[in-house]
Amino acid sequence: MNNSPTIQPKARNYGIDLFKIFSMFMVVAIHTMNAVVAGSARGSVNGYTSKFMEILCISAVNCFALASGYILINVKYKFHKIISMYFQVWFYSVAITLLFFILFPGTYSLGTILHSVLPFTAGRYWYFSAYFGLYLLIPFINIMLNSLTKKQHFTLSIILFVLFSFLPVIAFHYGVLSTQNGFSFLWLAIIYIWGAYFGKYKLQLKKSTSFILFFACSILTFADCFNFFSSDIPVVSKIAALIQLERYDSPTVVLAAIALLALFSNIEVSNNNVIKIIKFIAPLNFGIYLIHNNQLMKNDVVLKYLPEIGKLATPKMILFSVLAMLFIWFVCITIEWGRFHLFKLLKIETLSQKISFFLASIVNKIFSKYNYKHTSNYKNDF
């Protein structure tokens, strides 16, 4: 496990922290606009406008996976981090379910509470479930990637793009290379490899080029949603309907995420006040996702009330949509701030480290039993 090159500490890139913070706001935005789109009449000005606002944020999930690869290829692997994240997931899953159970008695069954206690096996929070599997394999993926030359890593990235992003689009989904439209562990692993390439070798694009690429890809994705420019040509219209670029694994969504990574990774943050704000928000980022995207919160609050915004006049629809995003983001970050300090008081991080060391000792004992070489150093990956 120690065959990879020694990783030298690098100066923190606060542009990547900004990238992750902005990506989380995009996650809030896409869930907000998903509800607003549902309340807007299809084919109306509101329908087109709300859909375009949603499409502008569709690359958020890809952005997070890119950021993971960009960062984790250059830092020491810490297994206890994923355990700490699981405690966080479990806390919100149970706490929010109990809150709804108390506020709306008789509405939810005991089975709902049981599912909240087992969020991983119950299929709650698909992104965390997929990321959990990815995180376990990151040490091995990093060893593989660190053994590759720059050219080999680039070639691998291109092959993965062709196989899992480009080909599924032109094959109209009927291939064996499906990533479930991007809702899968496999897709996160692929994006991680791309993010690791950019983390090792950097991505140099002019800011203007990044903006143009992002908006061009967003416009193409948006146009495909409504089959613009092809409705009068039957054959072209049918092909356009089959392509469906509105997916996490589509080339346009992938390139939009890469454009944003290029933009933020090249931002130099030197203002101490801005750095303080970034340091305050960054540790709270994940909690924003866990709160507002909780299944009960999403179904019984977001998708229940926000569709009404889609029925307003277009200027008001845009204004209230943005206000809803900001409100959700602010409320969630406030709640997460409280949870963060509660966990510090309860020393959950220390508990996570102890669990990590315990699991590492079991693995080492198993390896020792079968006389594997160099097993005493396996603990360094935990």
mmCIF file of C-alpha atoms in Angstrom:
data_model
loop_
_atom_site.group_PDB
_atom_site.id
_atom_site.type_symbol
_atom_site.label_atom_id
_atom_site.label_comp_id
_atom_site.label_asym_id
_atom_site.label_seq_id
_atom_site.Cartn_x
_atom_site.Cartn_y
_atom_site.Cartn_z
ATOM 1 C CA MET A 1 0.000 0.000 0.000
ATOM 2 C CA ASN A 2 3.023 2.306 0.189
ATOM 3 C CA ASN A 3 4.331 1.946 -3.347
ATOM 4 C CA SER A 4 2.940 5.286 -4.479
ATOM 5 C CA PRO A 5 5.184 8.361 -4.521
ATOM 6 C CA THR A 6 5.392 10.413 -1.344
ATOM 7 C CA ILE A 7 2.899 13.247 -1.574
ATOM 8 C CA GLN A 8 4.375 16.655 -0.893
ATOM 9 C CA PRO A 9 2.142 19.172 0.886
ATOM 10 C CA LYS A 10 0.913 21.956 -1.373
ATOM 11 C CA ALA A 11 -0.420 25.401 -0.644
ATOM 12 C CA ARG A 12 -4.195 25.343 -0.251
ATOM 13 C CA ASN A 13 -6.073 26.361 -3.366
ATOM 14 C CA TYR A 14 -8.968 28.404 -2.015
ATOM 15 C CA GLY A 15 -10.333 28.619 -5.539
ATOM 16 C CA ILE A 16 -11.247 24.928 -5.226
ATOM 17 C CA ASP A 17 -12.970 25.630 -1.907
ATOM 18 C CA LEU A 18 -14.968 28.343 -3.675
ATOM 19 C CA PHE A 19 -15.691 25.821 -6.427
ATOM 20 C CA LYS A 20 -17.164 23.380 -3.898
ATOM 21 C CA ILE A 21 -19.189 26.106 -2.172
ATOM 22 C CA PHE A 22 -20.547 27.338 -5.512
ATOM 23 C CA SER A 23 -21.301 23.745 -6.534
ATOM 24 C CA MET A 24 -23.372 23.236 -3.391
ATOM 25 C CA PHE A 25 -25.343 26.391 -4.139
ATOM 26 C CA MET A 26 -25.924 24.920 -7.608
ATOM 27 C CA VAL A 27 -27.239 21.740 -5.959
ATOM 28 C CA VAL A 28 -29.730 23.839 -3.980
ATOM 29 C CA ALA A 29 -30.582 25.741 -7.165
ATOM 30 C CA ILE A 30 -31.227 22.652 -9.275
ATOM 31 C CA HIS A 31 -33.557 21.175 -6.646
ATOM 32 C CA THR A 32 -35.327 24.514 -6.302
ATOM 33 C CA MET A 33 -35.753 24.944 -10.047
ATOM 34 C CA ASN A 34 -36.815 21.324 -10.457
ATOM 35 C CA ALA A 35 -39.810 22.191 -8.293
ATOM 36 C CA VAL A 36 -40.421 25.511 -10.071
ATOM 37 C CA VAL A 37 -40.298 23.789 -13.481
ATOM 38 C CA ALA A 38 -42.945 21.355 -12.249
ATOM 39 C CA GLY A 39 -45.223 24.301 -11.484
ATOM 40 C CA SER A 40 -44.601 26.081 -14.802
ATOM 41 C CA ALA A 41 -46.663 25.439 -17.900
ATOM 42 C CA ARG A 42 -44.601 23.623 -20.529
ATOM 43 C CA GLY A 43 -44.048 25.776 -23.599
ATOM 44 C CA SER A 44 -44.653 29.000 -21.680
ATOM 45 C CA VAL A 45 -42.093 31.732 -21.032
ATOM 46 C CA ASN A 46 -41.938 30.538 -17.439
ATOM 47 C CA GLY A 47 -41.406 26.975 -18.607
ATOM 48 C CA TYR A 48 -38.449 27.886 -20.815
ATOM 49 C CA THR A 49 -36.947 30.322 -18.314
ATOM 50 C CA SER A 50 -37.175 28.024 -15.301
ATOM 51 C CA LYS A 51 -35.820 25.100 -17.318
ATOM 52 C CA PHE A 52 -32.825 27.130 -18.481
ATOM 53 C CA MET A 53 -32.116 28.165 -14.882
ATOM 54 C CA GLU A 54 -32.221 24.488 -13.915
ATOM 55 C CA ILE A 55 -29.910 23.481 -16.772
ATOM 56 C CA LEU A 56 -27.347 26.099 -15.713
ATOM 57 C CA CYS A 57 -26.939 24.112 -12.497
ATOM 58 C CA ILE A 58 -27.149 20.538 -13.784
ATOM 59 C CA SER A 59 -23.358 20.041 -13.685
ATOM 60 C CA ALA A 60 -23.259 20.444 -9.872
ATOM 61 C CA VAL A 61 -22.878 16.730 -9.103
ATOM 62 C CA ASN A 62 -20.067 16.378 -11.632
ATOM 63 C CA CYS A 63 -18.389 19.421 -10.081
ATOM 64 C CA PHE A 64 -18.260 17.755 -6.670
ATOM 65 C CA ALA A 65 -16.741 14.548 -8.010
ATOM 66 C CA LEU A 66 -14.182 16.564 -10.010
ATOM 67 C CA ALA A 67 -13.249 18.476 -6.855
ATOM 68 C CA SER A 68 -12.789 15.198 -4.952
ATOM 69 C CA GLY A 69 -10.323 13.903 -7.529
ATOM 70 C CA TYR A 70 -8.575 17.263 -7.776
ATOM 71 C CA ILE A 71 -7.977 17.362 -4.007
ATOM 72 C CA LEU A 72 -7.613 13.740 -2.890
ATOM 73 C CA ILE A 73 -4.941 12.805 -5.434
ATOM 74 C CA ASN A 74 -2.665 15.288 -3.643
ATOM 75 C CA VAL A 75 -3.421 14.636 0.046
ATOM 76 C CA LYS A 76 -2.973 11.791 2.490
ATOM 77 C CA TYR A 77 -5.918 9.390 2.563
ATOM 78 C CA LYS A 78 -7.888 9.444 5.831
ATOM 79 C CA PHE A 79 -10.410 6.648 6.204
ATOM 80 C CA HIS A 80 -11.960 8.176 9.315
ATOM 81 C CA LYS A 81 -13.341 11.041 7.178
ATOM 82 C CA ILE A 82 -15.915 8.781 5.531
ATOM 83 C CA ILE A 83 -16.921 7.403 8.936
ATOM 84 C CA SER A 84 -17.405 10.945 10.195
ATOM 85 C CA MET A 85 -19.514 11.707 7.126
ATOM 86 C CA TYR A 86 -21.652 8.636 7.801
ATOM 87 C CA PHE A 87 -22.351 9.857 11.340
ATOM 88 C CA GLN A 88 -23.432 13.164 9.788
ATOM 89 C CA VAL A 89 -25.726 11.400 7.300
ATOM 90 C CA TRP A 90 -27.230 9.249 10.052
ATOM 91 C CA PHE A 91 -27.803 12.261 12.303
ATOM 92 C CA TYR A 92 -29.789 14.217 9.727
ATOM 93 C CA SER A 93 -31.659 11.184 8.443
ATOM 94 C CA VAL A 94 -32.929 10.328 11.935
ATOM 95 C CA ALA A 95 -33.345 13.901 13.235
ATOM 96 C CA ILE A 96 -35.389 15.148 10.271
ATOM 97 C CA THR A 97 -37.573 12.014 10.272
ATOM 98 C CA LEU A 98 -38.285 12.351 13.993
ATOM 99 C CA LEU A 99 -39.088 16.052 13.501
ATOM 100 C CA PHE A 100 -41.683 15.270 10.813
ATOM 101 C CA PHE A 101 -43.014 12.373 12.901
ATOM 102 C CA ILE A 102 -43.614 14.760 15.816
ATOM 103 C CA LEU A 103 -44.956 17.712 13.800
ATOM 104 C CA PHE A 104 -47.285 15.596 11.668
ATOM 105 C CA PRO A 105 -48.463 12.684 13.860
ATOM 106 C CA GLY A 106 -50.177 9.876 12.019
ATOM 107 C CA THR A 107 -48.718 10.929 8.667
ATOM 108 C CA TYR A 108 -45.622 8.736 8.803
ATOM 109 C CA SER A 109 -45.262 5.097 9.796
ATOM 110 C CA LEU A 110 -42.678 3.410 12.010
ATOM 111 C CA GLY A 111 -41.240 1.985 8.806
ATOM 112 C CA THR A 112 -40.275 5.517 7.806
ATOM 113 C CA ILE A 113 -38.275 5.841 11.018
ATOM 114 C CA LEU A 114 -36.640 2.448 10.433
ATOM 115 C CA HIS A 115 -35.533 3.567 6.974
ATOM 116 C CA SER A 116 -34.074 6.732 8.465
ATOM 117 C CA VAL A 117 -31.993 4.672 10.917
ATOM 118 C CA LEU A 118 -30.537 2.738 7.984
ATOM 119 C CA PRO A 119 -30.050 5.489 5.380
ATOM 120 C CA PHE A 120 -27.324 3.636 3.475
ATOM 121 C CA THR A 121 -29.176 0.351 2.949
ATOM 122 C CA ALA A 122 -32.547 2.115 2.559
ATOM 123 C CA GLY A 123 -31.296 4.006 -0.483
ATOM 124 C CA ARG A 124 -31.412 7.480 1.060
ATOM 125 C CA TYR A 125 -28.966 10.036 -0.309
ATOM 126 C CA TRP A 126 -27.834 8.278 -3.502
ATOM 127 C CA TYR A 127 -24.781 10.526 -3.860
ATOM 128 C CA PHE A 128 -23.385 9.603 -0.467
ATOM 129 C CA SER A 129 -24.032 5.902 -1.062
ATOM 130 C CA ALA A 130 -22.102 6.069 -4.347
ATOM 131 C CA TYR A 131 -19.382 8.251 -2.822
ATOM 132 C CA PHE A 132 -18.998 5.852 0.108
ATOM 133 C CA GLY A 133 -18.081 3.054 -2.309
ATOM 134 C CA LEU A 134 -15.743 5.349 -4.218
ATOM 135 C CA TYR A 135 -13.996 6.522 -1.047
ATOM 136 C CA LEU A 136 -13.126 2.968 -0.047
ATOM 137 C CA LEU A 137 -11.336 2.497 -3.355
ATOM 138 C CA ILE A 138 -9.572 5.866 -3.519
ATOM 139 C CA PRO A 139 -6.219 4.553 -2.106
ATOM 140 C CA PHE A 140 -6.097 1.905 -4.838
ATOM 141 C CA ILE A 141 -7.238 4.305 -7.564
ATOM 142 C CA ASN A 142 -4.568 6.789 -6.486
ATOM 143 C CA ILE A 143 -1.852 4.111 -6.596
ATOM 144 C CA MET A 144 -2.902 3.290 -10.145
ATOM 145 C CA LEU A 145 -3.035 6.935 -11.216
ATOM 146 C CA ASN A 146 0.300 7.807 -9.594
ATOM 147 C CA SER A 147 1.910 4.979 -11.538
ATOM 148 C CA LEU A 148 0.787 6.475 -14.848
ATOM 149 C CA THR A 149 2.624 9.076 -16.861
ATOM 150 C CA LYS A 150 0.822 12.288 -17.772
ATOM 151 C CA LYS A 151 0.233 10.986 -21.295
ATOM 152 C CA GLN A 152 -1.144 7.669 -20.003
ATOM 153 C CA HIS A 153 -3.454 9.415 -17.536
ATOM 154 C CA PHE A 154 -4.691 11.718 -20.307
ATOM 155 C CA THR A 155 -5.267 8.774 -22.647
ATOM 156 C CA LEU A 156 -7.202 6.932 -19.938
ATOM 157 C CA SER A 157 -9.357 10.023 -19.362
ATOM 158 C CA ILE A 158 -10.167 10.323 -23.074
ATOM 159 C CA ILE A 159 -11.044 6.614 -23.318
ATOM 160 C CA LEU A 160 -13.381 6.918 -20.321
ATOM 161 C CA PHE A 161 -15.011 10.005 -21.837
ATOM 162 C CA VAL A 162 -15.644 8.237 -25.139
ATOM 163 C CA LEU A 163 -16.886 5.011 -23.555
ATOM 164 C CA PHE A 164 -19.076 6.390 -20.782
ATOM 165 C CA SER A 165 -20.118 9.868 -21.948
ATOM 166 C CA PHE A 166 -20.000 10.145 -25.742
ATOM 167 C CA LEU A 167 -20.956 6.625 -26.872
ATOM 168 C CA PRO A 168 -24.014 6.249 -24.585
ATOM 169 C CA VAL A 169 -25.437 9.427 -26.123
ATOM 170 C CA ILE A 170 -25.109 8.366 -29.759
ATOM 171 C CA ALA A 171 -26.143 4.790 -28.836
ATOM 172 C CA PHE A 172 -29.409 6.222 -27.455
ATOM 173 C CA HIS A 173 -28.983 4.613 -24.006
ATOM 174 C CA TYR A 174 -29.166 1.057 -25.301
ATOM 175 C CA GLY A 175 -25.593 0.084 -24.518
ATOM 176 C CA VAL A 176 -23.896 -2.018 -21.888
ATOM 177 C CA LEU A 177 -21.812 0.976 -20.795
ATOM 178 C CA SER A 178 -24.634 2.659 -18.909
ATOM 179 C CA THR A 179 -23.817 4.699 -15.815
ATOM 180 C CA GLN A 180 -27.516 5.069 -14.944
ATOM 181 C CA ASN A 181 -27.454 8.599 -16.389
ATOM 182 C CA GLY A 182 -24.759 9.496 -13.883
ATOM 183 C CA PHE A 183 -26.560 8.269 -10.757
ATOM 184 C CA SER A 184 -23.973 5.621 -9.918
ATOM 185 C CA PHE A 185 -20.737 4.775 -8.165
ATOM 186 C CA LEU A 186 -19.154 4.012 -11.547
ATOM 187 C CA TRP A 187 -19.809 7.526 -12.827
ATOM 188 C CA LEU A 188 -18.347 9.165 -9.712
ATOM 189 C CA ALA A 189 -15.230 6.991 -10.069
ATOM 190 C CA ILE A 190 -14.808 8.065 -13.696
ATOM 191 C CA ILE A 191 -15.147 11.749 -12.837
ATOM 192 C CA TYR A 192 -12.732 11.257 -9.930
ATOM 193 C CA ILE A 193 -10.096 10.060 -12.410
ATOM 194 C CA TRP A 194 -10.633 13.188 -14.523
ATOM 195 C CA GLY A 195 -10.477 15.428 -11.457
ATOM 196 C CA ALA A 196 -7.253 13.713 -10.364
ATOM 197 C CA TYR A 197 -5.698 14.492 -13.759
ATOM 198 C CA PHE A 198 -6.503 18.176 -13.388
ATOM 199 C CA GLY A 199 -5.313 18.090 -9.768
ATOM 200 C CA LYS A 200 -1.913 16.711 -10.807
ATOM 201 C CA TYR A 201 -1.344 18.614 -14.030
ATOM 202 C CA LYS A 202 -3.663 21.626 -13.657
ATOM 203 C CA LEU A 203 -6.158 22.967 -16.154
ATOM 204 C CA GLN A 204 -5.096 26.168 -17.839
ATOM 205 C CA LEU A 205 -7.964 27.927 -19.599
ATOM 206 C CA LYS A 206 -8.604 31.632 -19.944
ATOM 207 C CA LYS A 207 -11.520 32.866 -17.860
ATOM 208 C CA SER A 208 -13.280 34.039 -21.006
ATOM 209 C CA THR A 209 -12.822 30.591 -22.594
ATOM 210 C CA SER A 210 -14.210 28.906 -19.461
ATOM 211 C CA PHE A 211 -17.281 31.165 -19.476
ATOM 212 C CA ILE A 212 -17.924 30.602 -23.174
ATOM 213 C CA LEU A 213 -17.521 26.818 -22.853
ATOM 214 C CA PHE A 214 -19.837 26.657 -19.836
ATOM 215 C CA PHE A 215 -22.626 28.696 -21.424
ATOM 216 C CA ALA A 216 -22.260 27.027 -24.828
ATOM 217 C CA CYS A 217 -22.645 23.574 -23.240
ATOM 218 C CA SER A 218 -25.566 24.792 -21.106
ATOM 219 C CA ILE A 219 -27.344 26.212 -24.173
ATOM 220 C CA LEU A 220 -26.855 22.951 -26.103
ATOM 221 C CA THR A 221 -28.243 20.946 -23.185
ATOM 222 C CA PHE A 222 -31.189 23.338 -22.870
ATOM 223 C CA ALA A 223 -31.908 23.251 -26.611
ATOM 224 C CA ASP A 224 -31.947 19.459 -26.543
ATOM 225 C CA CYS A 225 -34.540 19.469 -23.731
ATOM 226 C CA PHE A 226 -37.062 21.069 -26.091
ATOM 227 C CA ASN A 227 -35.663 19.741 -29.388
ATOM 228 C CA PHE A 228 -35.180 23.258 -30.698
ATOM 229 C CA PHE A 229 -34.188 23.700 -34.369
ATOM 230 C CA SER A 230 -35.469 20.222 -35.270
ATOM 231 C CA SER A 231 -39.232 20.217 -34.709
ATOM 232 C CA ASP A 232 -39.947 20.812 -38.416
ATOM 233 C CA ILE A 233 -37.725 17.940 -39.548
ATOM 234 C CA PRO A 234 -39.326 14.638 -38.415
ATOM 235 C CA VAL A 235 -36.230 12.428 -38.684
ATOM 236 C CA VAL A 236 -33.965 14.941 -36.957
ATOM 237 C CA SER A 237 -36.600 15.529 -34.292
ATOM 238 C CA LYS A 238 -36.797 11.803 -33.497
ATOM 239 C CA ILE A 239 -33.019 11.514 -33.247
ATOM 240 C CA ALA A 240 -32.854 14.612 -31.030
ATOM 241 C CA ALA A 241 -35.515 13.113 -28.767
ATOM 242 C CA LEU A 242 -33.403 9.972 -28.344
ATOM 243 C CA ILE A 243 -30.127 11.755 -27.565
ATOM 244 C CA GLN A 244 -31.249 13.468 -24.331
ATOM 245 C CA LEU A 245 -28.325 15.573 -23.126
ATOM 246 C CA GLU A 246 -30.088 16.394 -19.856
ATOM 247 C CA ARG A 247 -28.109 13.775 -17.904
ATOM 248 C CA TYR A 248 -25.123 13.941 -15.599
ATOM 249 C CA ASP A 249 -23.103 11.731 -17.955
ATOM 250 C CA SER A 250 -23.780 13.663 -21.173
ATOM 251 C CA PRO A 251 -20.788 15.321 -22.891
ATOM 252 C CA THR A 252 -22.261 18.816 -22.606
ATOM 253 C CA VAL A 253 -22.853 18.494 -18.864
ATOM 254 C CA VAL A 254 -19.376 17.019 -18.346
ATOM 255 C CA LEU A 255 -17.683 19.815 -20.290
ATOM 256 C CA ALA A 256 -19.714 22.447 -18.425
ATOM 257 C CA ALA A 257 -18.401 21.061 -15.120
ATOM 258 C CA ILE A 258 -14.819 21.005 -16.424
ATOM 259 C CA ALA A 259 -15.204 24.626 -17.564
ATOM 260 C CA LEU A 260 -16.264 25.641 -14.051
ATOM 261 C CA LEU A 261 -13.360 23.713 -12.538
ATOM 262 C CA ALA A 262 -10.975 25.536 -14.863
ATOM 263 C CA LEU A 263 -12.508 28.855 -13.896
ATOM 264 C CA PHE A 264 -12.386 28.384 -10.120
ATOM 265 C CA SER A 265 -9.095 26.473 -9.885
ATOM 266 C CA ASN A 266 -7.313 29.455 -11.415
ATOM 267 C CA ILE A 267 -8.807 31.989 -9.019
ATOM 268 C CA GLU A 268 -6.213 33.308 -6.583
ATOM 269 C CA VAL A 269 -7.689 34.227 -3.210
ATOM 270 C CA SER A 270 -5.422 36.463 -1.150
ATOM 271 C CA ASN A 271 -7.838 38.622 0.839
ATOM 272 C CA ASN A 272 -7.749 37.446 4.477
ATOM 273 C CA ASN A 273 -11.412 38.301 5.092
ATOM 274 C CA VAL A 274 -12.499 36.260 2.082
ATOM 275 C CA ILE A 275 -10.308 33.362 3.232
ATOM 276 C CA LYS A 276 -11.952 33.499 6.675
ATOM 277 C CA ILE A 277 -15.403 33.305 5.084
ATOM 278 C CA ILE A 278 -14.335 30.377 2.909
ATOM 279 C CA LYS A 279 -12.890 28.544 5.927
ATOM 280 C CA PHE A 280 -16.150 29.110 7.805
ATOM 281 C CA ILE A 281 -18.434 27.835 5.035
ATOM 282 C CA ALA A 282 -16.343 24.977 3.596
ATOM 283 C CA PRO A 283 -16.775 22.519 6.532
ATOM 284 C CA LEU A 284 -20.548 23.133 6.485
ATOM 285 C CA ASN A 285 -21.024 22.413 2.776
ATOM 286 C CA PHE A 286 -22.045 18.751 2.961
ATOM 287 C CA GLY A 287 -24.714 19.415 5.592
ATOM 288 C CA ILE A 288 -26.564 21.756 3.222
ATOM 289 C CA TYR A 289 -27.101 18.824 0.863
ATOM 290 C CA LEU A 290 -28.155 16.442 3.644
ATOM 291 C CA ILE A 291 -30.777 18.814 5.042
ATOM 292 C CA HIS A 292 -32.571 20.166 1.992
ATOM 293 C CA ASN A 293 -32.332 16.924 -0.011
ATOM 294 C CA ASN A 294 -33.648 14.707 2.753
ATOM 295 C CA GLN A 295 -36.462 12.633 1.251
ATOM 296 C CA LEU A 296 -39.142 14.001 3.593
ATOM 297 C CA MET A 297 -37.905 17.574 3.271
ATOM 298 C CA LYS A 298 -37.800 17.283 -0.510
ATOM 299 C CA ASN A 299 -41.196 15.616 -0.972
ATOM 300 C CA ASP A 300 -43.182 17.408 1.735
ATOM 301 C CA VAL A 301 -41.666 20.879 1.587
ATOM 302 C CA VAL A 302 -39.637 21.626 -1.563
ATOM 303 C CA LEU A 303 -41.821 19.790 -4.098
ATOM 304 C CA LYS A 304 -45.002 20.722 -2.246
ATOM 305 C CA TYR A 305 -44.668 24.490 -1.976
ATOM 306 C CA LEU A 306 -42.054 25.717 -4.468
ATOM 307 C CA PRO A 307 -44.012 24.743 -7.630
ATOM 308 C CA GLU A 308 -46.289 27.700 -6.826
ATOM 309 C CA ILE A 309 -43.429 30.016 -7.805
ATOM 310 C CA GLY A 310 -43.703 28.715 -11.367
ATOM 311 C CA LYS A 311 -47.194 30.241 -11.641
ATOM 312 C CA LEU A 312 -46.010 33.806 -10.986
ATOM 313 C CA ALA A 313 -45.251 36.388 -13.658
ATOM 314 C CA THR A 314 -41.825 35.686 -15.191
ATOM 315 C CA PRO A 315 -39.874 38.514 -13.459
ATOM 316 C CA LYS A 316 -41.384 37.536 -10.097
ATOM 317 C CA MET A 317 -40.746 33.864 -10.836
ATOM 318 C CA ILE A 318 -37.047 34.557 -11.381
ATOM 319 C CA LEU A 319 -36.798 36.789 -8.296
ATOM 320 C CA PHE A 320 -38.632 34.426 -5.952
ATOM 321 C CA SER A 321 -36.723 31.421 -7.289
ATOM 322 C CA VAL A 322 -33.410 33.078 -6.436
ATOM 323 C CA LEU A 323 -34.739 34.167 -3.044
ATOM 324 C CA ALA A 324 -35.891 30.602 -2.357
ATOM 325 C CA MET A 325 -32.406 29.278 -3.216
ATOM 326 C CA LEU A 326 -30.755 31.802 -0.899
ATOM 327 C CA PHE A 327 -33.262 31.117 1.883
ATOM 328 C CA ILE A 328 -32.769 27.341 1.692
ATOM 329 C CA TRP A 329 -28.987 27.733 1.571
ATOM 330 C CA PHE A 330 -28.905 30.140 4.520
ATOM 331 C CA VAL A 331 -31.269 28.100 6.726
ATOM 332 C CA CYS A 332 -29.404 24.881 5.994
ATOM 333 C CA ILE A 333 -25.979 26.382 6.690
ATOM 334 C CA THR A 334 -27.284 27.812 9.983
ATOM 335 C CA ILE A 335 -28.609 24.409 11.057
ATOM 336 C CA GLU A 336 -25.390 22.722 9.941
ATOM 337 C CA TRP A 337 -23.349 25.206 11.978
ATOM 338 C CA GLY A 338 -25.241 24.015 15.072
ATOM 339 C CA ARG A 339 -24.721 20.355 14.157
ATOM 340 C CA PHE A 340 -21.019 20.991 13.541
ATOM 341 C CA HIS A 341 -20.495 22.373 17.031
ATOM 342 C CA LEU A 342 -22.655 19.652 18.593
ATOM 343 C CA PHE A 343 -20.418 17.003 17.018
ATOM 344 C CA LYS A 344 -17.337 18.850 18.272
ATOM 345 C CA LEU A 345 -18.804 18.794 21.770
ATOM 346 C CA LEU A 346 -19.574 15.073 21.458
ATOM 347 C CA LYS A 347 -16.106 14.431 19.946
ATOM 348 C CA ILE A 348 -17.544 12.544 16.988
ATOM 349 C CA GLU A 349 -14.341 13.116 15.012
ATOM 350 C CA THR A 350 -12.349 11.364 17.749
ATOM 351 C CA LEU A 351 -14.863 8.507 17.763
ATOM 352 C CA SER A 352 -14.528 8.202 13.979
ATOM 353 C CA GLN A 353 -10.752 7.968 14.306
ATOM 354 C CA LYS A 354 -11.039 5.243 16.948
ATOM 355 C CA ILE A 355 -13.404 3.244 14.756
ATOM 356 C CA SER A 356 -10.980 3.695 11.859
ATOM 357 C CA PHE A 357 -8.032 2.414 13.906
ATOM 358 C CA PHE A 358 -10.121 -0.528 15.133
ATOM 359 C CA LEU A 359 -11.060 -1.529 11.582
ATOM 360 C CA ALA A 360 -7.445 -1.105 10.482
ATOM 361 C CA SER A 361 -6.272 -3.430 13.266
ATOM 362 C CA ILE A 362 -8.737 -6.107 12.114
ATOM 363 C CA VAL A 363 -7.503 -5.814 8.519
ATOM 364 C CA ASN A 364 -3.887 -6.053 9.662
ATOM 365 C CA LYS A 365 -4.649 -9.174 11.715
ATOM 366 C CA ILE A 366 -6.290 -10.812 8.710
ATOM 367 C CA PHE A 367 -3.305 -9.951 6.519
ATOM 368 C CA SER A 368 -0.872 -11.190 9.168
ATOM 369 C CA LYS A 369 -2.744 -14.463 9.454
ATOM 370 C CA TYR A 370 -2.198 -15.172 5.770
ATOM 371 C CA ASN A 371 1.406 -13.898 5.830
ATOM 372 C CA TYR A 372 0.957 -10.953 3.458
ATOM 373 C CA LYS A 373 4.090 -8.845 3.182
ATOM 374 C CA HIS A 374 4.264 -5.193 4.285
ATOM 375 C CA THR A 375 0.913 -5.435 6.050
ATOM 376 C CA SER A 376 2.123 -3.452 9.059
ATOM 377 C CA ASN A 377 1.955 -0.297 6.928
ATOM 378 C CA TYR A 378 -1.646 -0.787 5.822
ATOM 379 C CA LYS A 379 -2.790 1.297 8.762
ATOM 380 C CA ASN A 380 -1.256 4.346 7.102
ATOM 381 C CA ASP A 381 -4.113 4.402 4.613
ATOM 382 C CA PHE A 382 -6.761 4.686 7.335
#
